[in-house]
PDB file of C-alpha atoms in Angstrom:
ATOM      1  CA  UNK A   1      -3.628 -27.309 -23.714  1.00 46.00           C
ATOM      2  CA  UNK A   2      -0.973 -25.708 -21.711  1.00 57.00           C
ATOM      3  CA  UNK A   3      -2.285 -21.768 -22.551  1.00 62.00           C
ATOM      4  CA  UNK A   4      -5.137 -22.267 -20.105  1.00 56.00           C
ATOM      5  CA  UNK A   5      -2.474 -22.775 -17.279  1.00 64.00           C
ATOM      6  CA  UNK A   6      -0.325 -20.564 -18.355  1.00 64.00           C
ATOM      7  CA  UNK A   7      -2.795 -17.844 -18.340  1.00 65.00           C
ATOM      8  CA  UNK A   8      -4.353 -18.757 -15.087  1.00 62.00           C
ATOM      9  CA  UNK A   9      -0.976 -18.885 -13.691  1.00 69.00           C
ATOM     10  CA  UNK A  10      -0.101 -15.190 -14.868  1.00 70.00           C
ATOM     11  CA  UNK A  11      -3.661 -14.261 -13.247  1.00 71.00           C
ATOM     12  CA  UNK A  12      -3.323 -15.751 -10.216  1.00 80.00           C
ATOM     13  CA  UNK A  13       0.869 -15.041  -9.458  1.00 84.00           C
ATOM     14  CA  UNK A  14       0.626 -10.950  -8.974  1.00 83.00           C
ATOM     15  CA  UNK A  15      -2.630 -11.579  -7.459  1.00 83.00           C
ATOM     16  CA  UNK A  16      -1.295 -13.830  -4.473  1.00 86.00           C
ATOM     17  CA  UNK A  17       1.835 -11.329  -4.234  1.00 87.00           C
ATOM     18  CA  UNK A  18      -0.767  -8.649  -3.518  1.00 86.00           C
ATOM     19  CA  UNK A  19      -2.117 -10.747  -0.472  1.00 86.00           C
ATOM     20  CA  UNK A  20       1.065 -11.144   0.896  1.00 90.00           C
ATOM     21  CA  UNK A  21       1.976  -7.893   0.766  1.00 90.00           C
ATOM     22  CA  UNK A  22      -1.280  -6.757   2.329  1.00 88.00           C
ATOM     23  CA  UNK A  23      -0.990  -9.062   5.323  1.00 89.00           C
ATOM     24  CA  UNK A  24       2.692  -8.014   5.657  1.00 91.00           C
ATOM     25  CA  UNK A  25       2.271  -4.539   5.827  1.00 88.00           C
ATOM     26  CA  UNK A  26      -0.659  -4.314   7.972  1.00 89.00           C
ATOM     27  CA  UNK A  27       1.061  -7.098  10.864  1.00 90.00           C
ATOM     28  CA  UNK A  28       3.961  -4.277  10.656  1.00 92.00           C
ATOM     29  CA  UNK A  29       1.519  -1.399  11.328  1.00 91.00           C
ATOM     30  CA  UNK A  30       0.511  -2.796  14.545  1.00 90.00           C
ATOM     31  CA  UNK A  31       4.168  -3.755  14.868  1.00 92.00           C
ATOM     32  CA  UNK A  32       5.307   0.459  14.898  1.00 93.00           C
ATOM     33  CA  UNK A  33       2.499   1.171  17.028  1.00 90.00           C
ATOM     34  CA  UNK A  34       4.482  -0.090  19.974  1.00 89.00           C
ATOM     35  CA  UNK A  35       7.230   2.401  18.929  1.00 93.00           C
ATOM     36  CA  UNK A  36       4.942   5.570  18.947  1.00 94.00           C
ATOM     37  CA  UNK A  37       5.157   6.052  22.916  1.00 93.00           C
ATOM     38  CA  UNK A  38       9.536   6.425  22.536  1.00 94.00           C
ATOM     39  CA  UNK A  39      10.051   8.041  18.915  1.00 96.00           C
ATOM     40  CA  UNK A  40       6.264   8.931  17.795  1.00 95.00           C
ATOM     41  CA  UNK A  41       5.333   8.452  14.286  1.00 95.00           C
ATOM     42  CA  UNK A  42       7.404  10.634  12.750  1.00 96.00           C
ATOM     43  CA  UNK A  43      10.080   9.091  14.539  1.00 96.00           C
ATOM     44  CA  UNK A  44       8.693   5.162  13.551  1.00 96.00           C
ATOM     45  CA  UNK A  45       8.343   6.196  10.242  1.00 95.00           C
ATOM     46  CA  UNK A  46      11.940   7.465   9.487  1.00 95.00           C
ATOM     47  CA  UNK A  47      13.425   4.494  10.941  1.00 95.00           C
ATOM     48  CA  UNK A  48      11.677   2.008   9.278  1.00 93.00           C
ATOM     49  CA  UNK A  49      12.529   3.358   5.412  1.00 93.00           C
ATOM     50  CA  UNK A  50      15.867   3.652   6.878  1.00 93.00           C
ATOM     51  CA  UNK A  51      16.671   0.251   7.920  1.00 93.00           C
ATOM     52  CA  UNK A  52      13.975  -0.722   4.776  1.00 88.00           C
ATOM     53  CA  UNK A  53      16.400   0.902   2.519  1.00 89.00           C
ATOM     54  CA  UNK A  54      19.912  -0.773   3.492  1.00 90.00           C
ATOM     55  CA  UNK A  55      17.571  -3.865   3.085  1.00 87.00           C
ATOM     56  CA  UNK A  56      16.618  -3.304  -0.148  1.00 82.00           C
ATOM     57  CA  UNK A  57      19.524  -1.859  -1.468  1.00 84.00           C
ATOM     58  CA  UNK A  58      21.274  -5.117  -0.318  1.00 83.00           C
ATOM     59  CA  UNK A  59      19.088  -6.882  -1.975  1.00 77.00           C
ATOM     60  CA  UNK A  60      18.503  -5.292  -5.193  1.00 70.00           C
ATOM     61  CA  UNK A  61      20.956  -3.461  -5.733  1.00 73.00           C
ATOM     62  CA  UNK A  62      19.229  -0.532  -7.183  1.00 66.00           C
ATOM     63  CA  UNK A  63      23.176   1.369  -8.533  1.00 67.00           C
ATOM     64  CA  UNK A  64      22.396  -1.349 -11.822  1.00 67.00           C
ATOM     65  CA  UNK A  65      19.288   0.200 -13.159  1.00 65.00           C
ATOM     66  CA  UNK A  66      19.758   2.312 -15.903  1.00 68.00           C
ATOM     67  CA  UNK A  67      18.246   5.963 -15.549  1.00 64.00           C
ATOM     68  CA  UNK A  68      16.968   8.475 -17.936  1.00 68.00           C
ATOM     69  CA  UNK A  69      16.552  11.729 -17.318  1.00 69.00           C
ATOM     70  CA  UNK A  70      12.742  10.960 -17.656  1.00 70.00           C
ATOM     71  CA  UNK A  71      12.676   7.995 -15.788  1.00 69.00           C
ATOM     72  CA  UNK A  72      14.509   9.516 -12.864  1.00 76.00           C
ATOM     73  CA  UNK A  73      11.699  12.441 -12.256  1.00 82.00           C
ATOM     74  CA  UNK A  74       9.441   9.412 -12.491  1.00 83.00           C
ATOM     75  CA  UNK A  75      11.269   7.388  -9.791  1.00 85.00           C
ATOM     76  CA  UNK A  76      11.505  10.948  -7.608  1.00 89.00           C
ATOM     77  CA  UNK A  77       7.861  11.681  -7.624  1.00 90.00           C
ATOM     78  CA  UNK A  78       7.091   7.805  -6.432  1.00 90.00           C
ATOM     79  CA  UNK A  79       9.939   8.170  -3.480  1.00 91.00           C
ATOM     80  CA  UNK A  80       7.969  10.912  -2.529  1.00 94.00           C
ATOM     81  CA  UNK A  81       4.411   9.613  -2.661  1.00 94.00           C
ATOM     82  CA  UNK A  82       5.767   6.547  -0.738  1.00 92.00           C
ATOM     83  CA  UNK A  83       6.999   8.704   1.893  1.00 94.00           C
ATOM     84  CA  UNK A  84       4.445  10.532   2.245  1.00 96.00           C
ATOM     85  CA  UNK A  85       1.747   7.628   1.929  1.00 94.00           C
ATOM     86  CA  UNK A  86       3.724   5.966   5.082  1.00 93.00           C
ATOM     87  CA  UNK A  87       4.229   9.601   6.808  1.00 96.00           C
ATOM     88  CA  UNK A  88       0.684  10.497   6.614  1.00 96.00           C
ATOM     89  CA  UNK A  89      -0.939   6.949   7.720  1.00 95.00           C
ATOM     90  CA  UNK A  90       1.971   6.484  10.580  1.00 96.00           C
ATOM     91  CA  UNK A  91       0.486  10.199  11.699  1.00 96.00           C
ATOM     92  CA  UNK A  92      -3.334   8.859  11.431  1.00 94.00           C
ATOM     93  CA  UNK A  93      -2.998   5.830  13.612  1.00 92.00           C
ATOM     94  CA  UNK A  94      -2.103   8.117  16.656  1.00 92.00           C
ATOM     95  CA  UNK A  95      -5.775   9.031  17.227  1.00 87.00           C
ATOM     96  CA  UNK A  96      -7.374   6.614  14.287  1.00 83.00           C
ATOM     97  CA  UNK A  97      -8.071   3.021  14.910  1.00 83.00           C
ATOM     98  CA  UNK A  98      -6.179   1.113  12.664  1.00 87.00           C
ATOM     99  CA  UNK A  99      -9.123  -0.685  10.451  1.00 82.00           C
ATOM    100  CA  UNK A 100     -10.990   2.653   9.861  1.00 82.00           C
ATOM    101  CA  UNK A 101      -7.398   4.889   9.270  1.00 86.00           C
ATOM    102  CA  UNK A 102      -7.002   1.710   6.004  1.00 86.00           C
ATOM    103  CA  UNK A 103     -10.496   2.125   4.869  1.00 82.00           C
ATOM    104  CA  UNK A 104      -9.944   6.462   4.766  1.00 82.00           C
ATOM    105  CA  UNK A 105      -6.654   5.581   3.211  1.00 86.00           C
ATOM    106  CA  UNK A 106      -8.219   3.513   0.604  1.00 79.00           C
ATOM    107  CA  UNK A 107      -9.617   6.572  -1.097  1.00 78.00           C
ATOM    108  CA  UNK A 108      -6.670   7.081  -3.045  1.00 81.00           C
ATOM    109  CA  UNK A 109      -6.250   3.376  -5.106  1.00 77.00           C
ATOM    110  CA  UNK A 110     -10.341   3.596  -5.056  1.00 72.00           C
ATOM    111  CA  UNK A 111     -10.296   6.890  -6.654  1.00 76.00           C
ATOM    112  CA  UNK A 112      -7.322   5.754  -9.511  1.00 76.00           C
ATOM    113  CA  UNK A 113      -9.350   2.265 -10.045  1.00 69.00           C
ATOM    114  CA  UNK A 114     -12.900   4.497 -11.174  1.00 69.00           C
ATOM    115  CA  UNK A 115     -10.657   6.798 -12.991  1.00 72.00           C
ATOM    116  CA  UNK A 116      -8.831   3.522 -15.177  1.00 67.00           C
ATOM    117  CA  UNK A 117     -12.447   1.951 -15.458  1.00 65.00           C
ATOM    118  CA  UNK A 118     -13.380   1.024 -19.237  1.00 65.00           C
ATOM    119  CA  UNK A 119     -16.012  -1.603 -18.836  1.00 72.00           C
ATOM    120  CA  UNK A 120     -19.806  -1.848 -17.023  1.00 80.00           C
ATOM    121  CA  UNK A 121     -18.979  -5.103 -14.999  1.00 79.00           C
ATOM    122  CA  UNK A 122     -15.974  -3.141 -13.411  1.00 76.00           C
ATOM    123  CA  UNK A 123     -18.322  -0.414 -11.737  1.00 81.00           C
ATOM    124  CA  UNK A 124     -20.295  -3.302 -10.040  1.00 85.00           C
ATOM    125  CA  UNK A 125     -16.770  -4.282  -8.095  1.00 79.00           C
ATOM    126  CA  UNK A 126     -15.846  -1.131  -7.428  1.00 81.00           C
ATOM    127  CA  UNK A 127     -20.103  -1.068  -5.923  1.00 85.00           C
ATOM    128  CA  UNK A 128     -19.324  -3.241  -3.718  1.00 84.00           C
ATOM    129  CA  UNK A 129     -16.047  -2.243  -2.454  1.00 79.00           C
ATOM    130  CA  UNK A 130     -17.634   1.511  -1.705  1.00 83.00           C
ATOM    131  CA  UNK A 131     -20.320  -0.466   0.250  1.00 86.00           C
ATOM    132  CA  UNK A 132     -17.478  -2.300   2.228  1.00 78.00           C
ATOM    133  CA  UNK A 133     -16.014   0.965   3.070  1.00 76.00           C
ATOM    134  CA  UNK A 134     -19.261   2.607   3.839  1.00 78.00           C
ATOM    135  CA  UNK A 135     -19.945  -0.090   6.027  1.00 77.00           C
ATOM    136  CA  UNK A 136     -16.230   0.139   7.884  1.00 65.00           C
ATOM    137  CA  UNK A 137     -16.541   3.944   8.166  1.00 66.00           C
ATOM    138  CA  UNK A 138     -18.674   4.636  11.971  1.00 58.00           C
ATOM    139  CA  UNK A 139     -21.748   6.980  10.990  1.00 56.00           C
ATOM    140  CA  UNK A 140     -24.404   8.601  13.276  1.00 51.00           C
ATOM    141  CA  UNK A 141     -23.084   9.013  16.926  1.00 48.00           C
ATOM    142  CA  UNK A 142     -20.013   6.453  16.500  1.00 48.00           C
ATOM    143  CA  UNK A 143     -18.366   9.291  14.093  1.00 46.00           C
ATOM    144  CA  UNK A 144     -18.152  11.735  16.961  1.00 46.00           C
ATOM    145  CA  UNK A 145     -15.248   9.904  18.408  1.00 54.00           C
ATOM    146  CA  UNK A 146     -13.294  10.296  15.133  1.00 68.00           C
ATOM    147  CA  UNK A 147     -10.712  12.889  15.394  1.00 77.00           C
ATOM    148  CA  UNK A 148     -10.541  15.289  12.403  1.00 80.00           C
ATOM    149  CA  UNK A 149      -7.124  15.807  12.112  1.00 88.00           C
ATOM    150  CA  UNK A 150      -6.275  12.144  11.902  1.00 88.00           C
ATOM    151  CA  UNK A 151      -9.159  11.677   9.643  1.00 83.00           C
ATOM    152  CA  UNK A 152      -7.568  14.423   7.981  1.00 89.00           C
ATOM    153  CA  UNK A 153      -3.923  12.516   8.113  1.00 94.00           C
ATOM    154  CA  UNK A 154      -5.675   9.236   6.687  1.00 91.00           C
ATOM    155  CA  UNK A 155      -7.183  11.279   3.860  1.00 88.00           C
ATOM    156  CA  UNK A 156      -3.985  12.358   2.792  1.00 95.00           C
ATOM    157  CA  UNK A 157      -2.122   9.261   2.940  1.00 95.00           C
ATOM    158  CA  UNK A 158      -4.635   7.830   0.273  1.00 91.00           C
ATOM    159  CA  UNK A 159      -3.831  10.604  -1.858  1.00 93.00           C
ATOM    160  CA  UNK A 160      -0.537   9.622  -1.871  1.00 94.00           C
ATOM    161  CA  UNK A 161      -1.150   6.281  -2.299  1.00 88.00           C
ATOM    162  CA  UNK A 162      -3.147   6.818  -5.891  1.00 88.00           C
ATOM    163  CA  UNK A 163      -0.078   8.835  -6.759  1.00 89.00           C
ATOM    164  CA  UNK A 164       2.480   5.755  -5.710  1.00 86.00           C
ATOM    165  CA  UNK A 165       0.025   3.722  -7.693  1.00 83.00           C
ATOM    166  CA  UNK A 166      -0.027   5.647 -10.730  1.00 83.00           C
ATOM    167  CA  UNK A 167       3.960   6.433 -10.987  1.00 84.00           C
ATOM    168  CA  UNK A 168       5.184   3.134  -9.670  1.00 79.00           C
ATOM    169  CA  UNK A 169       3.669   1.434 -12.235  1.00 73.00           C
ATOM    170  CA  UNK A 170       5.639   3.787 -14.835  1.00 72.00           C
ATOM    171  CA  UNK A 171       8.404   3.546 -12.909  1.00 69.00           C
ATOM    172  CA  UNK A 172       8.361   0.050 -12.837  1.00 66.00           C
ATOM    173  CA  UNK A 173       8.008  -0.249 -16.255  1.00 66.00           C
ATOM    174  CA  UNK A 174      11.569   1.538 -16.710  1.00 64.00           C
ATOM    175  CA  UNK A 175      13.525   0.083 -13.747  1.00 64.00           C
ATOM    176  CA  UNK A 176      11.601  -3.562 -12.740  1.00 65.00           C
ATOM    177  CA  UNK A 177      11.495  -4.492  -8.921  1.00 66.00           C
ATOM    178  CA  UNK A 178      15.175  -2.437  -8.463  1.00 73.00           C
ATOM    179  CA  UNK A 179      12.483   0.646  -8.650  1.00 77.00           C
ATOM    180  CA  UNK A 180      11.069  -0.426  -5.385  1.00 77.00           C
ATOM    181  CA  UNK A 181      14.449   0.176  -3.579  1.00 80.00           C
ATOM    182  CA  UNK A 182      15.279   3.557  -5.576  1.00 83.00           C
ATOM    183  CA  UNK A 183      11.931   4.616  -4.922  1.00 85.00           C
ATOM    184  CA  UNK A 184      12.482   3.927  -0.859  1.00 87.00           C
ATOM    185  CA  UNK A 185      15.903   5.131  -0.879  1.00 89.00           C
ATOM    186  CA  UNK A 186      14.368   8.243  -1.866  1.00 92.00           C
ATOM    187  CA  UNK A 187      11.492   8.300   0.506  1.00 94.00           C
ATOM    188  CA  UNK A 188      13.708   8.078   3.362  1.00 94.00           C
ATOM    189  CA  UNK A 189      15.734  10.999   2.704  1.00 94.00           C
ATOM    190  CA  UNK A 190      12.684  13.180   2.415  1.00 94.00           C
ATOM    191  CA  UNK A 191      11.307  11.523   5.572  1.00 95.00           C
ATOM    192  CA  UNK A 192      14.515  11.901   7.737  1.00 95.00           C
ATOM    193  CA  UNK A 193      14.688  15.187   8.742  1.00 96.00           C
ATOM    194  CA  UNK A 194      11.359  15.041   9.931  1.00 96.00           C
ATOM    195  CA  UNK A 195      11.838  12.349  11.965  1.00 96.00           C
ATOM    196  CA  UNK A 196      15.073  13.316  13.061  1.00 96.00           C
ATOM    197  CA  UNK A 197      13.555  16.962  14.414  1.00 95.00           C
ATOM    198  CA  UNK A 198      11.204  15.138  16.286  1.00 95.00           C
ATOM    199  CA  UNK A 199      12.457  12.583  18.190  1.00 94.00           C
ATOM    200  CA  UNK A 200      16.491  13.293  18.075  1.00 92.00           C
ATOM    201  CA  UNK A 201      18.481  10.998  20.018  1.00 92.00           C
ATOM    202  CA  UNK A 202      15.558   9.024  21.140  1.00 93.00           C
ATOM    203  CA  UNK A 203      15.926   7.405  17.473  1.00 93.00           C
ATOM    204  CA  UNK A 204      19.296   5.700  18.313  1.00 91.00           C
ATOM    205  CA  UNK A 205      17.357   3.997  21.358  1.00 91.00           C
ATOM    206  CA  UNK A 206      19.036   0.323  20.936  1.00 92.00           C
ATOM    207  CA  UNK A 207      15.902  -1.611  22.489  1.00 90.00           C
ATOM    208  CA  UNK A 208      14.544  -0.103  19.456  1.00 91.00           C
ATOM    209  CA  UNK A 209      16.432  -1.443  16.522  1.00 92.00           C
ATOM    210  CA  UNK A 210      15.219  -5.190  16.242  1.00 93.00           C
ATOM    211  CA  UNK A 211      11.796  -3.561  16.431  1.00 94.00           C
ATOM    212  CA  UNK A 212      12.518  -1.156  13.760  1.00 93.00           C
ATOM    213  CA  UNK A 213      13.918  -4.349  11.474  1.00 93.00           C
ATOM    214  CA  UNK A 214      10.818  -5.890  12.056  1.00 93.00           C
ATOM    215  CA  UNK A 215       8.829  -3.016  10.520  1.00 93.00           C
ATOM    216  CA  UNK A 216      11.052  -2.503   7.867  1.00 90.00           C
ATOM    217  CA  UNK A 217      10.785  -6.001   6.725  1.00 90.00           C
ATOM    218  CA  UNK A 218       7.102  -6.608   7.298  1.00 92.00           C
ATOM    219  CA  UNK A 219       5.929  -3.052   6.083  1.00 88.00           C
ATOM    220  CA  UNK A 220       8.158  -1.935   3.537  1.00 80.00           C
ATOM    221  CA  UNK A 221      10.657  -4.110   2.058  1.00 78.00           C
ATOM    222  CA  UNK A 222       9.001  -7.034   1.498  1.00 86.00           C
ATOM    223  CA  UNK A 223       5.341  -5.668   0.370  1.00 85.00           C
ATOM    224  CA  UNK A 224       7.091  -2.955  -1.593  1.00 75.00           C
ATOM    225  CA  UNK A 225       8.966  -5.046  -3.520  1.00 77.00           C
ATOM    226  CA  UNK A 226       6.403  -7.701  -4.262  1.00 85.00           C
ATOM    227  CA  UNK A 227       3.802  -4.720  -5.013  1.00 79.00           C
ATOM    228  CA  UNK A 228       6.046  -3.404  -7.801  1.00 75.00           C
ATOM    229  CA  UNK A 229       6.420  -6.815  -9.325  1.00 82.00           C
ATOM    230  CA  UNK A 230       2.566  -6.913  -9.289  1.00 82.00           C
ATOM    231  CA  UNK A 231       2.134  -3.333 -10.477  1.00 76.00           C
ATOM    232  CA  UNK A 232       3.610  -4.278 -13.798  1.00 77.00           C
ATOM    233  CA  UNK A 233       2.090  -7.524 -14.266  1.00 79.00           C
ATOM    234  CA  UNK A 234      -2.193  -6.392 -14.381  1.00 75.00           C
ATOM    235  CA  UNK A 235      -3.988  -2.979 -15.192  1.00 72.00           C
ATOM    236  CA  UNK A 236      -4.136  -0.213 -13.107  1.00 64.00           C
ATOM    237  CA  UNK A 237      -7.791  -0.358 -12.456  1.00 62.00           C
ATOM    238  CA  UNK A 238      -7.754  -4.624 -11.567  1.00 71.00           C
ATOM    239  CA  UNK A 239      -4.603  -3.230  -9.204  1.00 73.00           C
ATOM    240  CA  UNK A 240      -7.142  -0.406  -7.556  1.00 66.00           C
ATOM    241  CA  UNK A 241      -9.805  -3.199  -6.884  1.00 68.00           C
ATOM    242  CA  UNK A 242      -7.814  -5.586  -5.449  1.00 74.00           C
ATOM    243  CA  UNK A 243      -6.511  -3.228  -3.236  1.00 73.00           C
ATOM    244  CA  UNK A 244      -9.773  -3.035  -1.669  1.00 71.00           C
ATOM    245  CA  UNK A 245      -8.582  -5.743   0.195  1.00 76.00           C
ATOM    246  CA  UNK A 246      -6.610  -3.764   2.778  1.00 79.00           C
ATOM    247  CA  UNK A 247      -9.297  -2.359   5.024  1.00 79.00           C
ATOM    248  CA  UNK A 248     -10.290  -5.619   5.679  1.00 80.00           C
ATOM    249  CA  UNK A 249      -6.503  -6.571   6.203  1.00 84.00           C
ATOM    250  CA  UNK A 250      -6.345  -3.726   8.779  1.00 84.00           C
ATOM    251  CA  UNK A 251      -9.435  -4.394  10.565  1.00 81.00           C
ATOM    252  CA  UNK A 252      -7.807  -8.344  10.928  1.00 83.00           C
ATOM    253  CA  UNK A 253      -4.636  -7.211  11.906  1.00 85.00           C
ATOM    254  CA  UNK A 254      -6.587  -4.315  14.304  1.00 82.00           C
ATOM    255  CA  UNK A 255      -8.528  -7.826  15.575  1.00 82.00           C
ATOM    256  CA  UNK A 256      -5.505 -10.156  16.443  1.00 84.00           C
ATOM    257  CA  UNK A 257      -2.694  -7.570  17.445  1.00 83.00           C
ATOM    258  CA  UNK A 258      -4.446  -4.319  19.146  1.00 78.00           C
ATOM    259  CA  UNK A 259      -7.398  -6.127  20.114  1.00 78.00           C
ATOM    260  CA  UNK A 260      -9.758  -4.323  18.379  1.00 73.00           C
ATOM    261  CA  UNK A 261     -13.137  -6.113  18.316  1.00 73.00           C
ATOM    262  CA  UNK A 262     -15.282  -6.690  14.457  1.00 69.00           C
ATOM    263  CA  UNK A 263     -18.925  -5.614  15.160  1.00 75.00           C
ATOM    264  CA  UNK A 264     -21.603  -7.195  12.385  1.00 80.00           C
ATOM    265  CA  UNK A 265     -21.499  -4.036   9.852  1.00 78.00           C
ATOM    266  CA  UNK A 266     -17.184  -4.621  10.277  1.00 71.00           C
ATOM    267  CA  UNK A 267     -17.679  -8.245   9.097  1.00 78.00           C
ATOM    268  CA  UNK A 268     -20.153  -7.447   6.618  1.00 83.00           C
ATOM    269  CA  UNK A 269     -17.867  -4.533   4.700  1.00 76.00           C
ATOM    270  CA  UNK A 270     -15.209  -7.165   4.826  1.00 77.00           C
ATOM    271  CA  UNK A 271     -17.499  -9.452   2.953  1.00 82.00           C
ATOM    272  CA  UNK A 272     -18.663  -7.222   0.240  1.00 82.00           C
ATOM    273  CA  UNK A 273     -14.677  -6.065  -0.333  1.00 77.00           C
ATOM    274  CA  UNK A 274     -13.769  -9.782  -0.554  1.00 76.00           C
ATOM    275  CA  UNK A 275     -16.233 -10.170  -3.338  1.00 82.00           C
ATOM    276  CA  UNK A 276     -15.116  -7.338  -5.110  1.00 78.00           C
ATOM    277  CA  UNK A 277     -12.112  -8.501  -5.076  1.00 71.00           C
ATOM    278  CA  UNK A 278     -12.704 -11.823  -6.033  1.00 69.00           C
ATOM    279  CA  UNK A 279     -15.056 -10.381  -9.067  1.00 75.00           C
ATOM    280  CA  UNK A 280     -12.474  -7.651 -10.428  1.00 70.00           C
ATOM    281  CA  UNK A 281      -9.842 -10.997 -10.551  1.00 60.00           C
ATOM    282  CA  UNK A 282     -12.397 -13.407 -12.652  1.00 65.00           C
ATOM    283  CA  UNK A 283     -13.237 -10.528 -14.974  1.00 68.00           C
ATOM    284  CA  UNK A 284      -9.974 -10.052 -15.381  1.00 58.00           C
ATOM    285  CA  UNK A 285      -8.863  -9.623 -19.302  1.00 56.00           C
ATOM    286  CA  UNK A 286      -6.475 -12.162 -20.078  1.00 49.00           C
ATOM    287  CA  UNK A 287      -4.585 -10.158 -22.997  1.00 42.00           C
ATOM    288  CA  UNK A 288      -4.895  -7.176 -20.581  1.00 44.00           C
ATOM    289  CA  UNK A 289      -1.505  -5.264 -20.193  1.00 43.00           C
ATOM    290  CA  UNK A 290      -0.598  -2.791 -17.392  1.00 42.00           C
ATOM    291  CA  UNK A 291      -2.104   0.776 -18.134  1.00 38.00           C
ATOM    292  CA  UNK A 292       0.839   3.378 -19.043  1.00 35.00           C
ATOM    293  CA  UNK A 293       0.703   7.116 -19.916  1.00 34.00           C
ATOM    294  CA  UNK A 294       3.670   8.759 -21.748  1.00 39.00           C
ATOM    295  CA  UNK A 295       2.740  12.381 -20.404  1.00 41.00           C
TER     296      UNK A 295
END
């Protein structure tokens, strides 16, 4: 009597830590927004894995995981893809709105969850999730307003996003949730300099540091960290589907915090996501384990 709990428990727990972690991130987006005028987004972006990294290395004290050689070109390649994935989207939502930049984004986890696909049932979820994002992507005269190089931006962000995807989770398997802070750690020294070229002393600004906490907190150490734990706890391809999620997280957040206003099609891609989401969770394989690769 107590397996069926058990199991619906272990279905349900990463599941809710990937809502959190959606709503987080996505309230911290509009958050650095407000720092884009001062520092830009180069600028936003290097101080928030900054001050996201002393959190986390507070926290989780990442100097007690036990590196391989192996594991440590593992953990590089996801600092890197995390960087980048926060660079790139930081760079699209100077010219993007914030709901359509998450949906362009979304490419990347969409692209690794038909990749992982193994059954029929799980191309109907990801169906409906390409509808959603069909459906939050302007077409016909709307698109004229989009600017290709943050397009461009967006696109590359969810590039780097499959790739955080695909070596977190092998990361994760090596190091548990102290990969999260490693993997940070490492995307703010390859952010930095960037940051640093652009804005210089601007960064030390002090009205700026609560605001930079803020960010950190809400869009990288706390949905980081509960991502990993989820990332090693369901398959890739149920992790890719879920994810779906965030464009309709974005075009919320877009909604309450820039005051961006949901036309019919908005609500309706939100809708068809949901149920994607919902579907790839109750077809979820109970004996399913996380999807690794040795190569």
């Amino acid at each position: 009597m107590t397996k069926l709990p058990q199991r619906l428990t272990s279905t349900l727990f990463p599941v809710g830590l990937l809502l959190i972690a959606m709503a987080s991130i996505q309230s911290g987006a509009s958050l650095a927004k407000s720092m884009f005028p001062i520092i830009g987004a180069q600028g936003t972006t290097t101080l928030r894995l900054l001050f996201a990294s002393i959190i986390m290395l507070l926290i989780l004290r990442p100097w007690r995981a036990k590196l391989t050689a192996k594991s440590l070109k593992t953990v590089i390649v996801y600092g890197i893809a995390l960087g980048g994935m926060n660079f790139l989207f930081y760079m699209s939502l100077r010219t993007v709105p914030l709901g359509i930049a998450v949906a362009l984004e979304f490419t990347g986890p969409l692209a690794v969850a038909i990749y992982s696909s193994r059954r029929p049932i799980d191309f109907v979820w990801i169906g409906l999730a390409i509808v959603g994002l069909l459906l939050l992507i302007p077409t016909g005269d709307s698109a004229q307003g989009i600017d290709l190089v943050g397009t461009g931006y967006a696109l590359g962000a969810g590039v780097c996003w499959a790739l955080y995807i695909l070596f977190g989770q092998k990361a994760g398997a090596d190091n548990g949730v102290q990969t999260a802070a490693l993997g940070v750690m490492i995307a703010a020294l390859f952010i930095a300099p960037i940051g640093i070229v652009h804005a210089g002393a601007a960064l030390l600004t002090p009205s700026l540091i609560p605001i930079a906490i803020g960010v950190a907190i809400l869009s990288t150490a706390l949905p980081y960290t509960l991502e990993m734990i989820a990332l090693t706890r369901m398959p890739t391809r149920t992790f890719g589907t879920l994810m779906s999620i965030e464009p309709a997280f974005g075009a919320l957040s877009g909604l309450l915090f820039l005051h961006e206003v949901l036309s019919f099609s908005q609500w309706m891609a939100i809708s068809c996501i949901i149920t994607a989401s919902v579907g790839a969770t109750l077809t979820m394989r109970n004996h399913s384990k996380p999807v690794m690769t040795d190569n």
